[in-house]
Tab-separated table of C-alpha atoms in Angstrom:
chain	number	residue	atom	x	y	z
A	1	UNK	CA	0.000	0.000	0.000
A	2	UNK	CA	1.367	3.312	-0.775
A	3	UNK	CA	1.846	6.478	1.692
A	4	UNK	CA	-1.206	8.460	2.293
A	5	UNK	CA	-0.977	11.743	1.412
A	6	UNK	CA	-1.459	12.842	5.319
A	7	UNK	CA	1.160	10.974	6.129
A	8	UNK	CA	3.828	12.679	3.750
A	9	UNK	CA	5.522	15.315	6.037
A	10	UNK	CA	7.686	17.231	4.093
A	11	UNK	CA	11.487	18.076	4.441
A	12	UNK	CA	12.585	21.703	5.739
A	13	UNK	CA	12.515	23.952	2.789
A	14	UNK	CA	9.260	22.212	1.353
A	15	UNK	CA	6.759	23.288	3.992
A	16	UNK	CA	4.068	25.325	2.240
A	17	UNK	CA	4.755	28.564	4.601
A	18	UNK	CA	7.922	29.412	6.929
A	19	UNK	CA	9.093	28.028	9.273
A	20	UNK	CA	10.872	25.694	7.449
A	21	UNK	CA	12.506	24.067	10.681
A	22	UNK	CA	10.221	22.576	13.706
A	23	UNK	CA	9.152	24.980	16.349
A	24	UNK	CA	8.991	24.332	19.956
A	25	UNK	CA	5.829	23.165	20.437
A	26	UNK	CA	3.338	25.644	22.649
A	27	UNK	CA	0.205	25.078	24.379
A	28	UNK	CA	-0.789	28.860	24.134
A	29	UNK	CA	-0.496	27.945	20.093
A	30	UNK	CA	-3.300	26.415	18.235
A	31	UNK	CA	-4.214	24.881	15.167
A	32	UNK	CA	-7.485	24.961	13.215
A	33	UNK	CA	-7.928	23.524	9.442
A	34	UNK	CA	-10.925	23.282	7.016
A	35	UNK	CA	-11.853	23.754	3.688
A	36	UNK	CA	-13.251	27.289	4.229
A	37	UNK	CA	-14.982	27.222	0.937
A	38	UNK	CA	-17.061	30.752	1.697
A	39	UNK	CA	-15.549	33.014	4.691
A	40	UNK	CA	-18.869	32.819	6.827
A	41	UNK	CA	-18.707	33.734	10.408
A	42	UNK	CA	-19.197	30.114	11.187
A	43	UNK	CA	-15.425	29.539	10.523
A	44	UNK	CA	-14.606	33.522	12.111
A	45	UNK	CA	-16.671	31.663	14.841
A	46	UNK	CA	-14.480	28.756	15.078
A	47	UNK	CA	-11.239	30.765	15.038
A	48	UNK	CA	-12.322	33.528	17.120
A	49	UNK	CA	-13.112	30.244	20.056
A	50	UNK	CA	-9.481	28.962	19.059
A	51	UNK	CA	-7.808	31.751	19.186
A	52	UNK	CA	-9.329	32.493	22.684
A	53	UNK	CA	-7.820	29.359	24.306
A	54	UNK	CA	-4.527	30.919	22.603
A	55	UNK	CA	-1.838	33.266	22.114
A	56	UNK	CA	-1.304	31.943	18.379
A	57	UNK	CA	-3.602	30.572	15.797
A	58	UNK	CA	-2.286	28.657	13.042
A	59	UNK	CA	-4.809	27.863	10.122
A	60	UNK	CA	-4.631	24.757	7.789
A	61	UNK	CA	-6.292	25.303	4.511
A	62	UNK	CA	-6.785	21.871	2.501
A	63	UNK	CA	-6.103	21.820	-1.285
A	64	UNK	CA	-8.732	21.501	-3.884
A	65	UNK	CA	-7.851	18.209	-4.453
A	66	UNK	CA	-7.851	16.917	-0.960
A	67	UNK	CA	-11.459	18.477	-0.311
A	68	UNK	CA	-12.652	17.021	-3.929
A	69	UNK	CA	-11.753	13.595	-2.731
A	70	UNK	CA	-13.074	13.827	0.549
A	71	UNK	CA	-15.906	16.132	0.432
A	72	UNK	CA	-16.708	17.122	-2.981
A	73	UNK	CA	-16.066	20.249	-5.194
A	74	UNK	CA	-14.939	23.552	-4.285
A	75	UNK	CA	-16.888	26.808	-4.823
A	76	UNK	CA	-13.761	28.609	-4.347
A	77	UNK	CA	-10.149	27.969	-4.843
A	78	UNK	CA	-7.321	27.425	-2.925
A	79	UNK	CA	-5.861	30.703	-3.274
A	80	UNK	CA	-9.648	32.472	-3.230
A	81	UNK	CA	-9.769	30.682	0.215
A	82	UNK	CA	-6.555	31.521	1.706
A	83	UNK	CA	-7.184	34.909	0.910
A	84	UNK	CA	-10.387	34.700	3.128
A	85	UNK	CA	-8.412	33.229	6.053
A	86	UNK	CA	-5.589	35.544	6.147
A	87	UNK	CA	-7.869	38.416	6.212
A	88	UNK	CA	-9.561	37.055	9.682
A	89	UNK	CA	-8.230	39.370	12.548
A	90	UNK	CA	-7.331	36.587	14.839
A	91	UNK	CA	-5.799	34.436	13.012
A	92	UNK	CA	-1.539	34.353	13.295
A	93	UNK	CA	-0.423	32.194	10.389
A	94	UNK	CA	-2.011	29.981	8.149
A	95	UNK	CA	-0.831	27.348	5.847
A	96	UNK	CA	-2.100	26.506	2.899
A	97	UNK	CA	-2.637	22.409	1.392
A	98	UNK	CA	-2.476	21.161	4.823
A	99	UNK	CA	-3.448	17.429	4.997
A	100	UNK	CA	-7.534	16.192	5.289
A	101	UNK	CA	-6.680	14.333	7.911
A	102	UNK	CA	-4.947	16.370	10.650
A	103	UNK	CA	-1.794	14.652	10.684
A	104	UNK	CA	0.152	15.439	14.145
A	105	UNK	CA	3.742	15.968	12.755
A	106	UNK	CA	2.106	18.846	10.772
A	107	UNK	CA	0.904	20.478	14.109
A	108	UNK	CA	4.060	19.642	15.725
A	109	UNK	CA	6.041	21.307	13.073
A	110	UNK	CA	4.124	24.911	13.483
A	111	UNK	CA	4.459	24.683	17.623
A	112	UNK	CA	1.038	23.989	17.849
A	113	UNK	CA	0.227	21.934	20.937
A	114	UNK	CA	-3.796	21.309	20.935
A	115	UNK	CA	-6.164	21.090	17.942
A	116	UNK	CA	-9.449	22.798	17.965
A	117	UNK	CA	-12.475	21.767	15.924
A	118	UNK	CA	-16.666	22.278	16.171
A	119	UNK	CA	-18.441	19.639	18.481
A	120	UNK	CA	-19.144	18.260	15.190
A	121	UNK	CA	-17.797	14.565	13.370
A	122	UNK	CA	-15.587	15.319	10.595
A	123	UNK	CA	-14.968	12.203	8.210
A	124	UNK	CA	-12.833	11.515	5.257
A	125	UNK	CA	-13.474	9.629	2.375
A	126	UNK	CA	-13.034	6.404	4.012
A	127	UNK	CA	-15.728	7.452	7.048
A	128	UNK	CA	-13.064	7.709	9.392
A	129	UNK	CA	-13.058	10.565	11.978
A	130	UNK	CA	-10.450	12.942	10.421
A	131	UNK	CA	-9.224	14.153	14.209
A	132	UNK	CA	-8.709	10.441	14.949
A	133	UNK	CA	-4.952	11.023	15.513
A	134	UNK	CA	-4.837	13.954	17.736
A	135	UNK	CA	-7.639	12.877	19.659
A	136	UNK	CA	-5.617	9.633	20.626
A	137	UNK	CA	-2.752	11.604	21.662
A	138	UNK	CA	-4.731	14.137	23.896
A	139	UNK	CA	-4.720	16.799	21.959
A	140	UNK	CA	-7.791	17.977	20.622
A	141	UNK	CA	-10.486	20.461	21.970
A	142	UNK	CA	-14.220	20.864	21.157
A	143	UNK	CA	-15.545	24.402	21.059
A	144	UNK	CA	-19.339	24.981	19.760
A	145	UNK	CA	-20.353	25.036	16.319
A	146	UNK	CA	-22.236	28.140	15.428
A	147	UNK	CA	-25.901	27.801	14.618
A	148	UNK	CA	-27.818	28.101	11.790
A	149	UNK	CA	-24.690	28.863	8.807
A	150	UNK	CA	-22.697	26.425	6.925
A	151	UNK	CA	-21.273	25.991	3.701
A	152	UNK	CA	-24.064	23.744	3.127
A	153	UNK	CA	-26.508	25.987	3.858
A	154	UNK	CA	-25.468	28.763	1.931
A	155	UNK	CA	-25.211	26.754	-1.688
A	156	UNK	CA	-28.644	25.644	-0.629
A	157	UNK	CA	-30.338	29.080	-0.735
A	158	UNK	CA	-28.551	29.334	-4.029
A	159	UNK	CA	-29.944	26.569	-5.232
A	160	UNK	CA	-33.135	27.021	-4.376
A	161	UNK	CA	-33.644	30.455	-4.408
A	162	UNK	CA	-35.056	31.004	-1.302
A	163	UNK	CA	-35.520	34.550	0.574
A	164	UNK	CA	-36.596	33.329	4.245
A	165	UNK	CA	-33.043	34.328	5.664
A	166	UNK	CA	-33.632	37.770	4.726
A	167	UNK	CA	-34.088	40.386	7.430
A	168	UNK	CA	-36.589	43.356	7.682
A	169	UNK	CA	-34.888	45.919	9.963
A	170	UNK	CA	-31.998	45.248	11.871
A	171	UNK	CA	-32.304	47.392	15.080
A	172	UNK	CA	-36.232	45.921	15.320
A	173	UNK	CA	-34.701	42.393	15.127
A	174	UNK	CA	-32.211	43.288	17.997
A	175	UNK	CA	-34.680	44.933	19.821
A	176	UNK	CA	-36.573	41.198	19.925
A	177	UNK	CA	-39.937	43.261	17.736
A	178	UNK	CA	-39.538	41.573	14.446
A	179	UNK	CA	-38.907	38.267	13.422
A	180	UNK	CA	-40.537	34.983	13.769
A	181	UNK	CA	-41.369	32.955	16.693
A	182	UNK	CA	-42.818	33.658	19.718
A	183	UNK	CA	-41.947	37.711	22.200
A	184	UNK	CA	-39.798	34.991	24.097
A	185	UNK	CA	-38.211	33.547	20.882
A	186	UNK	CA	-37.588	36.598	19.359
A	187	UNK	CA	-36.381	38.068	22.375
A	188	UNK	CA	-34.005	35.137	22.974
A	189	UNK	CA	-33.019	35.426	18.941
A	190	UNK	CA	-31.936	39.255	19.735
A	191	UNK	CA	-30.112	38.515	22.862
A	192	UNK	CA	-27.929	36.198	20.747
A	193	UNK	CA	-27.133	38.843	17.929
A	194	UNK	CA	-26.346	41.257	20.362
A	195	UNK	CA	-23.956	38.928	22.048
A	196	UNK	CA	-22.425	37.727	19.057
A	197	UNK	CA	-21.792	40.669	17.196
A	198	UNK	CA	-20.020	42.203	20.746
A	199	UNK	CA	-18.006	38.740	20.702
A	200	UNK	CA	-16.938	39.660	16.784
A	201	UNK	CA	-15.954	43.174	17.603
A	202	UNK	CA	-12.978	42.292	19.546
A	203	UNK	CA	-9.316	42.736	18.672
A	204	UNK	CA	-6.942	40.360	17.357
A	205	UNK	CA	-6.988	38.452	20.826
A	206	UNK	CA	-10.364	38.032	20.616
A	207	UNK	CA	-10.481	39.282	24.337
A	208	UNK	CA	-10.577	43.261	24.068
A	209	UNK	CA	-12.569	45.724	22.585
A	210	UNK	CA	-11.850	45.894	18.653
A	211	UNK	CA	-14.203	47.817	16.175
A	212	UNK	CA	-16.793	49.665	16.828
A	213	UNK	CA	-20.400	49.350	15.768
A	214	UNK	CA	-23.427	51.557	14.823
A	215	UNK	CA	-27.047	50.874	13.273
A	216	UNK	CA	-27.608	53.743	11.021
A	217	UNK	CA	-32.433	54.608	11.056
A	218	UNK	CA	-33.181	56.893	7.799
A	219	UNK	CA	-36.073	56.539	5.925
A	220	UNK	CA	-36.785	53.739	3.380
A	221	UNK	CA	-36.027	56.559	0.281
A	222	UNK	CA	-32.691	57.355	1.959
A	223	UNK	CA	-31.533	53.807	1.882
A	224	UNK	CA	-32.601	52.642	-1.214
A	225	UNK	CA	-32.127	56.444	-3.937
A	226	UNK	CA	-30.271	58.807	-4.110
A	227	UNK	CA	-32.933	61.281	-3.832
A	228	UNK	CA	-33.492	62.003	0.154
A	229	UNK	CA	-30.372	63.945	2.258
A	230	UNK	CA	-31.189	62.933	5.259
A	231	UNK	CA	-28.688	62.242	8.217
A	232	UNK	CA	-30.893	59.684	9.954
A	233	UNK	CA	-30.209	58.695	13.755
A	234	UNK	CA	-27.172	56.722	14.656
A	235	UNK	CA	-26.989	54.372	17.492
A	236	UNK	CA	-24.191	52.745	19.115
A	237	UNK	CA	-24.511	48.974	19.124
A	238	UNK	CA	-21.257	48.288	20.524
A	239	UNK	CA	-18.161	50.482	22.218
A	240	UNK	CA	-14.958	50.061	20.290
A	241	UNK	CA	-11.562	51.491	19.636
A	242	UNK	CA	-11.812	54.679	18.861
A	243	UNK	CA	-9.620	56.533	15.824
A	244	UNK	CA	-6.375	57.406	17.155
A	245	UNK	CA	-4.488	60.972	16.832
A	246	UNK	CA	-3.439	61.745	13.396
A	247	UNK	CA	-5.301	58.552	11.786
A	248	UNK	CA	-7.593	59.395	8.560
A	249	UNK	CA	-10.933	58.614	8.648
A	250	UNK	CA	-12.176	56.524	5.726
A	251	UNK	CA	-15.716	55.359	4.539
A	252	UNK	CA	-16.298	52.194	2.890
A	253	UNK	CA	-19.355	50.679	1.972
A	254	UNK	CA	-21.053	47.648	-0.021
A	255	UNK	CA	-23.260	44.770	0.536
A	256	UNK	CA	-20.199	42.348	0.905
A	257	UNK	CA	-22.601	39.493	-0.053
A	258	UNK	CA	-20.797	35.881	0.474
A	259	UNK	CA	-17.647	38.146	1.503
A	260	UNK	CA	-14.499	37.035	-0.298
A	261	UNK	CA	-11.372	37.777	-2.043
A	262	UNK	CA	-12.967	40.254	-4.129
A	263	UNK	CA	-14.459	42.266	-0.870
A	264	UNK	CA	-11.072	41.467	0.804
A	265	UNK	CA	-8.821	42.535	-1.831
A	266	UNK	CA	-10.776	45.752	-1.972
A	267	UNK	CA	-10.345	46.557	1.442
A	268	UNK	CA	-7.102	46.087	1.874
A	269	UNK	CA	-6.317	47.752	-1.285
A	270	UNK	CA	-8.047	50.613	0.740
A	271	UNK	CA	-5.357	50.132	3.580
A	272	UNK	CA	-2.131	49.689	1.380
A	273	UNK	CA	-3.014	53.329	-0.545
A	274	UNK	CA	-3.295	54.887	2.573
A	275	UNK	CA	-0.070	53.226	4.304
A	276	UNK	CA	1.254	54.891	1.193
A	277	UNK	CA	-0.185	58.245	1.349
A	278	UNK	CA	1.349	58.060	5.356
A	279	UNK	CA	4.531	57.145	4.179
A	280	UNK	CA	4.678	60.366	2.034
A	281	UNK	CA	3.643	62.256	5.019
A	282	UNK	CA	6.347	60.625	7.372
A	283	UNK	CA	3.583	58.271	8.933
A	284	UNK	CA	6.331	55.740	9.678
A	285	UNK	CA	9.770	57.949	10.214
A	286	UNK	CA	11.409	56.381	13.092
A	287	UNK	CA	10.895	59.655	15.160
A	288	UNK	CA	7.287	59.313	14.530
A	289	UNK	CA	6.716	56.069	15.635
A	290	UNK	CA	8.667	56.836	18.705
A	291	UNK	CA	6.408	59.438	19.418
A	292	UNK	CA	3.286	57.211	19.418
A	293	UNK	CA	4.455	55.041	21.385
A	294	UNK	CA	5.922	57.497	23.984
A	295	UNK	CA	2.417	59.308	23.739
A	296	UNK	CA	-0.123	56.391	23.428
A	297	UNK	CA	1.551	53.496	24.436
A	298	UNK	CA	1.410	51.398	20.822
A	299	UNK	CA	1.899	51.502	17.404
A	300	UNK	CA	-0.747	52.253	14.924
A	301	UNK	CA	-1.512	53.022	10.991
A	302	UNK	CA	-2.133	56.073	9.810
A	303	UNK	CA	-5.979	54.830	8.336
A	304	UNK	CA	-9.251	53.903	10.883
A	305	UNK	CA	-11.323	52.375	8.014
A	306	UNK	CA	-15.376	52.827	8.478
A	307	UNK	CA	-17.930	49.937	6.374
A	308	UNK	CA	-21.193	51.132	5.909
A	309	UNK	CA	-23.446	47.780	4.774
A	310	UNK	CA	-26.666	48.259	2.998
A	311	UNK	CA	-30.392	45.977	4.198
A	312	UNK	CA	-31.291	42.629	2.276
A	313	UNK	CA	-34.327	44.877	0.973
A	314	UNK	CA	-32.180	47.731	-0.350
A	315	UNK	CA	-29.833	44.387	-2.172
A	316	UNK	CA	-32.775	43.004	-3.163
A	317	UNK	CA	-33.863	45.909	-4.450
A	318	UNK	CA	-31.014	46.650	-7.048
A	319	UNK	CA	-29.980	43.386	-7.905
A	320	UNK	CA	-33.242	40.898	-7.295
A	321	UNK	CA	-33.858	37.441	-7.708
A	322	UNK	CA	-32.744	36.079	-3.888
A	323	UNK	CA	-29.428	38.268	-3.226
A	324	UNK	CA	-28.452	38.649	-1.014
A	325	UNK	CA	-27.422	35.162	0.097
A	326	UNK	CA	-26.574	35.894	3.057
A	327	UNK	CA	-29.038	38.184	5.464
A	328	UNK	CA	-27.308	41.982	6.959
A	329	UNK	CA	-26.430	40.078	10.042
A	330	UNK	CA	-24.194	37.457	8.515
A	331	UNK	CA	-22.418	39.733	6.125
A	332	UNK	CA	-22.298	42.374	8.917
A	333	UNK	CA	-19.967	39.344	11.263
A	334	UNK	CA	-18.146	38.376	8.210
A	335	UNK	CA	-17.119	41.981	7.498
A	336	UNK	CA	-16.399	42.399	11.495
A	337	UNK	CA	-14.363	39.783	11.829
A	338	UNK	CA	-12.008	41.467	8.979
A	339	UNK	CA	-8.921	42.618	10.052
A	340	UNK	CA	-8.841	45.586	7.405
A	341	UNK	CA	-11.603	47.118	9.120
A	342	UNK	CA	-12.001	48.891	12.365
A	343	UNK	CA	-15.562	50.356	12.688
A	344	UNK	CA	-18.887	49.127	11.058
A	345	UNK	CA	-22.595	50.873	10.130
A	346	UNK	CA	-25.404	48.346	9.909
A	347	UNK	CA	-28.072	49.500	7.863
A	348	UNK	CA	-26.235	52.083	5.705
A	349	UNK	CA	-27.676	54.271	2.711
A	350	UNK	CA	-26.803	52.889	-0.393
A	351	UNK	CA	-26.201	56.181	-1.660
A	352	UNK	CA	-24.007	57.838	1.141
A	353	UNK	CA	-25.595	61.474	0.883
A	354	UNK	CA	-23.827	64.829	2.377
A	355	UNK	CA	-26.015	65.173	5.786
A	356	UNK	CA	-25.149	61.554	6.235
A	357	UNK	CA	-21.692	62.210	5.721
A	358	UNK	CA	-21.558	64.590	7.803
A	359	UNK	CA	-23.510	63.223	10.465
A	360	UNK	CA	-21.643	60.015	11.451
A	361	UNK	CA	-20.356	59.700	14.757
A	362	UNK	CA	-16.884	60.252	13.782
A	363	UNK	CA	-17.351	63.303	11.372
A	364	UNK	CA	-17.102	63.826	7.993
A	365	UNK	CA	-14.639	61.149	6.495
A	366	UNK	CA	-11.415	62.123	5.052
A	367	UNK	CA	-11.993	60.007	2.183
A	368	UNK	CA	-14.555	57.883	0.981
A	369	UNK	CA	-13.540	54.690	-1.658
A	370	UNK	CA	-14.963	52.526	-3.739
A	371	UNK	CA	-13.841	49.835	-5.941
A	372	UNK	CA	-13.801	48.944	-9.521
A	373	UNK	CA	-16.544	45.935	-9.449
A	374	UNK	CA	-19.599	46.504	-11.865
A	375	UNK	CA	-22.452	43.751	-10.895
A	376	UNK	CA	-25.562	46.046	-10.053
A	377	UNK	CA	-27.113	47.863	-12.949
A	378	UNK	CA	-27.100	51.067	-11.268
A	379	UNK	CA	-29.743	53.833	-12.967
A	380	UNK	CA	-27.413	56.783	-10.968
A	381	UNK	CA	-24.008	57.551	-9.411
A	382	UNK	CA	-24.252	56.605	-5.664
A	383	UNK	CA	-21.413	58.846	-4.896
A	384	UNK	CA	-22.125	62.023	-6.455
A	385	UNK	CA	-22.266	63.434	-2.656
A	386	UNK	CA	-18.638	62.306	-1.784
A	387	UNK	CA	-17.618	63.313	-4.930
A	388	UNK	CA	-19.094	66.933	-4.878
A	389	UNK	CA	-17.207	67.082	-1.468
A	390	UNK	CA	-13.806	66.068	-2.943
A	391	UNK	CA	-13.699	63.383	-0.947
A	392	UNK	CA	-13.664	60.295	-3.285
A	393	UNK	CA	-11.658	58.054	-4.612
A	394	UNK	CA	-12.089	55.117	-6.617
A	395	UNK	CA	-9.133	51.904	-6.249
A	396	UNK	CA	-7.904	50.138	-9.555
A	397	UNK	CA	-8.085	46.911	-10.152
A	398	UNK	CA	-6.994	43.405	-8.620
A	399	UNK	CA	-6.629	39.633	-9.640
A	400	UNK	CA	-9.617	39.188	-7.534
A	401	UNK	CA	-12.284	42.038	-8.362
A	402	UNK	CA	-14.101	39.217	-10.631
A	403	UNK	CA	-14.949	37.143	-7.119
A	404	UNK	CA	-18.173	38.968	-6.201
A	405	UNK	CA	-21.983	37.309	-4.866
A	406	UNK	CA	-23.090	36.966	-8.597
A	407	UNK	CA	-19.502	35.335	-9.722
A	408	UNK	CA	-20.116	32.446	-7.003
A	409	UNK	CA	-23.878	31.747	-7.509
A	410	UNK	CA	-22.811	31.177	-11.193
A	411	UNK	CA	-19.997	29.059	-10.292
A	412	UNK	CA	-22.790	26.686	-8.478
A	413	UNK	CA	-25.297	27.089	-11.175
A	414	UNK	CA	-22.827	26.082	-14.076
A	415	UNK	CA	-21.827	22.718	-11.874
A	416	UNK	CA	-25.325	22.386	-10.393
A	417	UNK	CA	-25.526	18.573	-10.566
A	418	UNK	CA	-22.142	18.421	-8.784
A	419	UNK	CA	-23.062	20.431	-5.969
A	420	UNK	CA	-26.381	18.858	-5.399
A	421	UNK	CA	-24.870	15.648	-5.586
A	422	UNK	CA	-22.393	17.356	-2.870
A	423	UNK	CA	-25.316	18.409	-1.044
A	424	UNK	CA	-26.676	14.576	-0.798
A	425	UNK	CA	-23.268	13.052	0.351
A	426	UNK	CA	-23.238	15.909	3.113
A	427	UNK	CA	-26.231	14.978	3.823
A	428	UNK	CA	-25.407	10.953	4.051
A	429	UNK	CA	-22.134	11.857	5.697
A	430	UNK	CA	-23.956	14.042	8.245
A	431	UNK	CA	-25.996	10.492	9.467
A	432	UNK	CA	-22.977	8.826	10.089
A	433	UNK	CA	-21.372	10.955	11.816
A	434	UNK	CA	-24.079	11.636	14.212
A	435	UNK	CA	-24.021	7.864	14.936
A	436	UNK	CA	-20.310	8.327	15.250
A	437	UNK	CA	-20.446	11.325	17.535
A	438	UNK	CA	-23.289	9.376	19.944
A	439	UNK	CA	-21.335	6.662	20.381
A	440	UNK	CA	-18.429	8.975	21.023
A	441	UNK	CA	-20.667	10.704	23.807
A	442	UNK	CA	-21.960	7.133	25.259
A	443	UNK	CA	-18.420	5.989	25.871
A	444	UNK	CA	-17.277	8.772	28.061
């Protein structure tokens, strides 16, 4: 019988990131690996719980091939997906075509001491657990699986074209008035966003206060034309970092439907032109940096980077059929959880107006960017305000500007039969690993 591909470990100068040599192994560094095939918080969820029992988080991403022969096709690629990882705030390193089956010398070799995973079964292609080796050696840990997202999920409502996960109006749903179920369900349901989204605002620890969030209530005609300057009410959802002295304030905004390379690109695309405009300024002069540090006690850029994201109705609205995929509150985590970001807007005008401009809670932004990416068929220029003002700027283009909500919906719909056939082998695999993870519970 020949090697299995998890068991290859590779020879220093042939593992896919640095180090190249075996680190001491730590048990305040962890490892995490998956396919990651769409950034949803459900993996931020994963890693933000890992990186919490941590001071390190290492990431394995598996190859297309490896998740092909295990699990089925890819929506996204390898790179695509790495991308999406990189770009989480609390994760350290990660390491792309890491084996299927989490094979202990690779953990070794990073440092990494324990291995987290869901309180889910994982199985390869055989039906074997695919944690089966660092369980037996002690040194795996089970933190909760977040409800109601997967992979899975999401190429359903693609699928199907369904519009059920779509949300009416975010600060009713967080105030427990809208929604379905019973007062006590609903009430319940907000209590949970409201927790969550505090947990996803946190720095790269996971621990401290990170970004900070706002729920922007205009009218209906403010959030969906361009034809209403209004500055609407702002409230504070959650108490973040604040912009530090000198840093420019910049305005971002988008639906960031199934947020990926293309979103991620974008944003920090955003980030490198203003690390460039600071250099020009003297941003990062040793004397500078001295200063900050003397004055504030840390480091920082010279950019504090605001994301305004628009309702499912105002989506819906421009682009139709079921987008957006995922509802405000999903996209809103997946955007949080970016580490290219520091301060967020729920419910955000489509067409950022003057009075709004001016009226958010950190003043009128220094600049306001956009991107190159063309998939609504827009009937007027949503930023003839921040343009009027002098305060725009568009950012060229990228490899991945092509990766946007309608690029991956056709990706499914040109392989449909593969990814339904995908979707009935999750769905097998899913019974057999319950069975697997009962009998796992019964034995302890």
């Amino acid at each position: 019988m020949g090697t299995a591909p998890e068991e290859i470990v590779p020879l220093p100068g042939e593992w896919p990131v640095d180090p190249q040599d075996d680190v001491p192994i730590s048990e305040s560094r962890i490892w995490v690996d998956g396919c990651f095939d769409f950034s949803h918080h459900g993996h931020a969820g994963a890693m933000l719980q890992a990186r919490r029992l941590g001071d390190e988080l290492v990431v394995g991403v598996h190859s297309d091939e490896a998740i092909l022969e295990n699990k089925g096709p890819t929506v996204m690629t390898l790179e695509e997906r790495v991308a999406a990882v990189e770009a989480c705030r609390w994760v350290t390193k990660c390491v792309p075509s890491a084996p299927y089956v989490t094979f202990l010398p690779w953990v070794s070799h990073y440092g990494c001491k324990f291995v987290v995973h869901g309180d889910d079964i994982t199985s390869d292609s055989n039906g074997d657990d695919c944690y089966r080796f660092v369980k037996a050696a002690g040194r795996f840990k089970v933190v909760k699986r977040t409800p109601g997202i997967s992979t899975t999920d999401l190429v359903g409502r693609m699928l199907l074209c369904t519009k059920g996960h779509f949300v009416k109006s975010v600060k009713d749903t967080l105030s427990g008035e809208a929604g379905s179920g019973s007062p006590e369900e609903r009430a319940q349901y907000a209590s949970y966003l409201q927790k969550i989204i505090k947990d996803y605002a946190t720095d790269e620890s996971g621990l401290q206060p990170g970004p900070r969030v706002w729920i922007w209530d205009g009218s209906n005609a403010a959030k969906l034309e361009n034809t209403a300057d209004e500055p609407g009410a702002f409230a504070n959802l959650v108490n973040g970092k604040s912009p530090k002295p000198g840093q420019r304030i910049v305005y971002v905004d988008g639906g960031f439907d199934l947020f990926s390379s293309g979103h991620i690109e974008f944003l920090k695309q955003v980030l490198g032109i203003e690390e460039s405009e600071g250099r020009k300024r003297g941003w990062y002069n040793q004397e500078q940096r001295e200063k900050r540090l003397k004055e504030h006690g840390e480091d920082y850029g010279p950019a504090y980077v605001v994301a305004g994201i628009h309702d499912d109705d105002v989506i819906n609205h421009w682009k139709g059929l079921n987008y957006p995929i995922m509802n405000i509150f999903e996209r809103g985590l997946c955007v949080l959880q970016c580490r290219y970001i520091h301060a967020v807007v729920f419910s955000a005008p489509f067409s950022p107006s003057q009075s709004y401009l001016k009226a958010l809670p950190l003043g009128v932004p220094d600049v306001v960017y956009h991107g190159p990416t063309k998939f609504i068929p827009l009937t007027y220029d949503p930023y003839t305000a921040p343009k009027k003002m002098g305060i725009f700027k568009e950012t060229s283009g990228h490899s991945f500007q092509h990766v946007n909500a309608g690029e991956i919906v056709e990706r499914i719909l040109k392989s449909r039969e593969a990814y339904e056939e995908r979707q009935r082998a999750k769905l097998q695999k899913a019974v057999i690993e319950d069975q697997v993870k009962l009998k796992e519970e019964a034995s302890k």
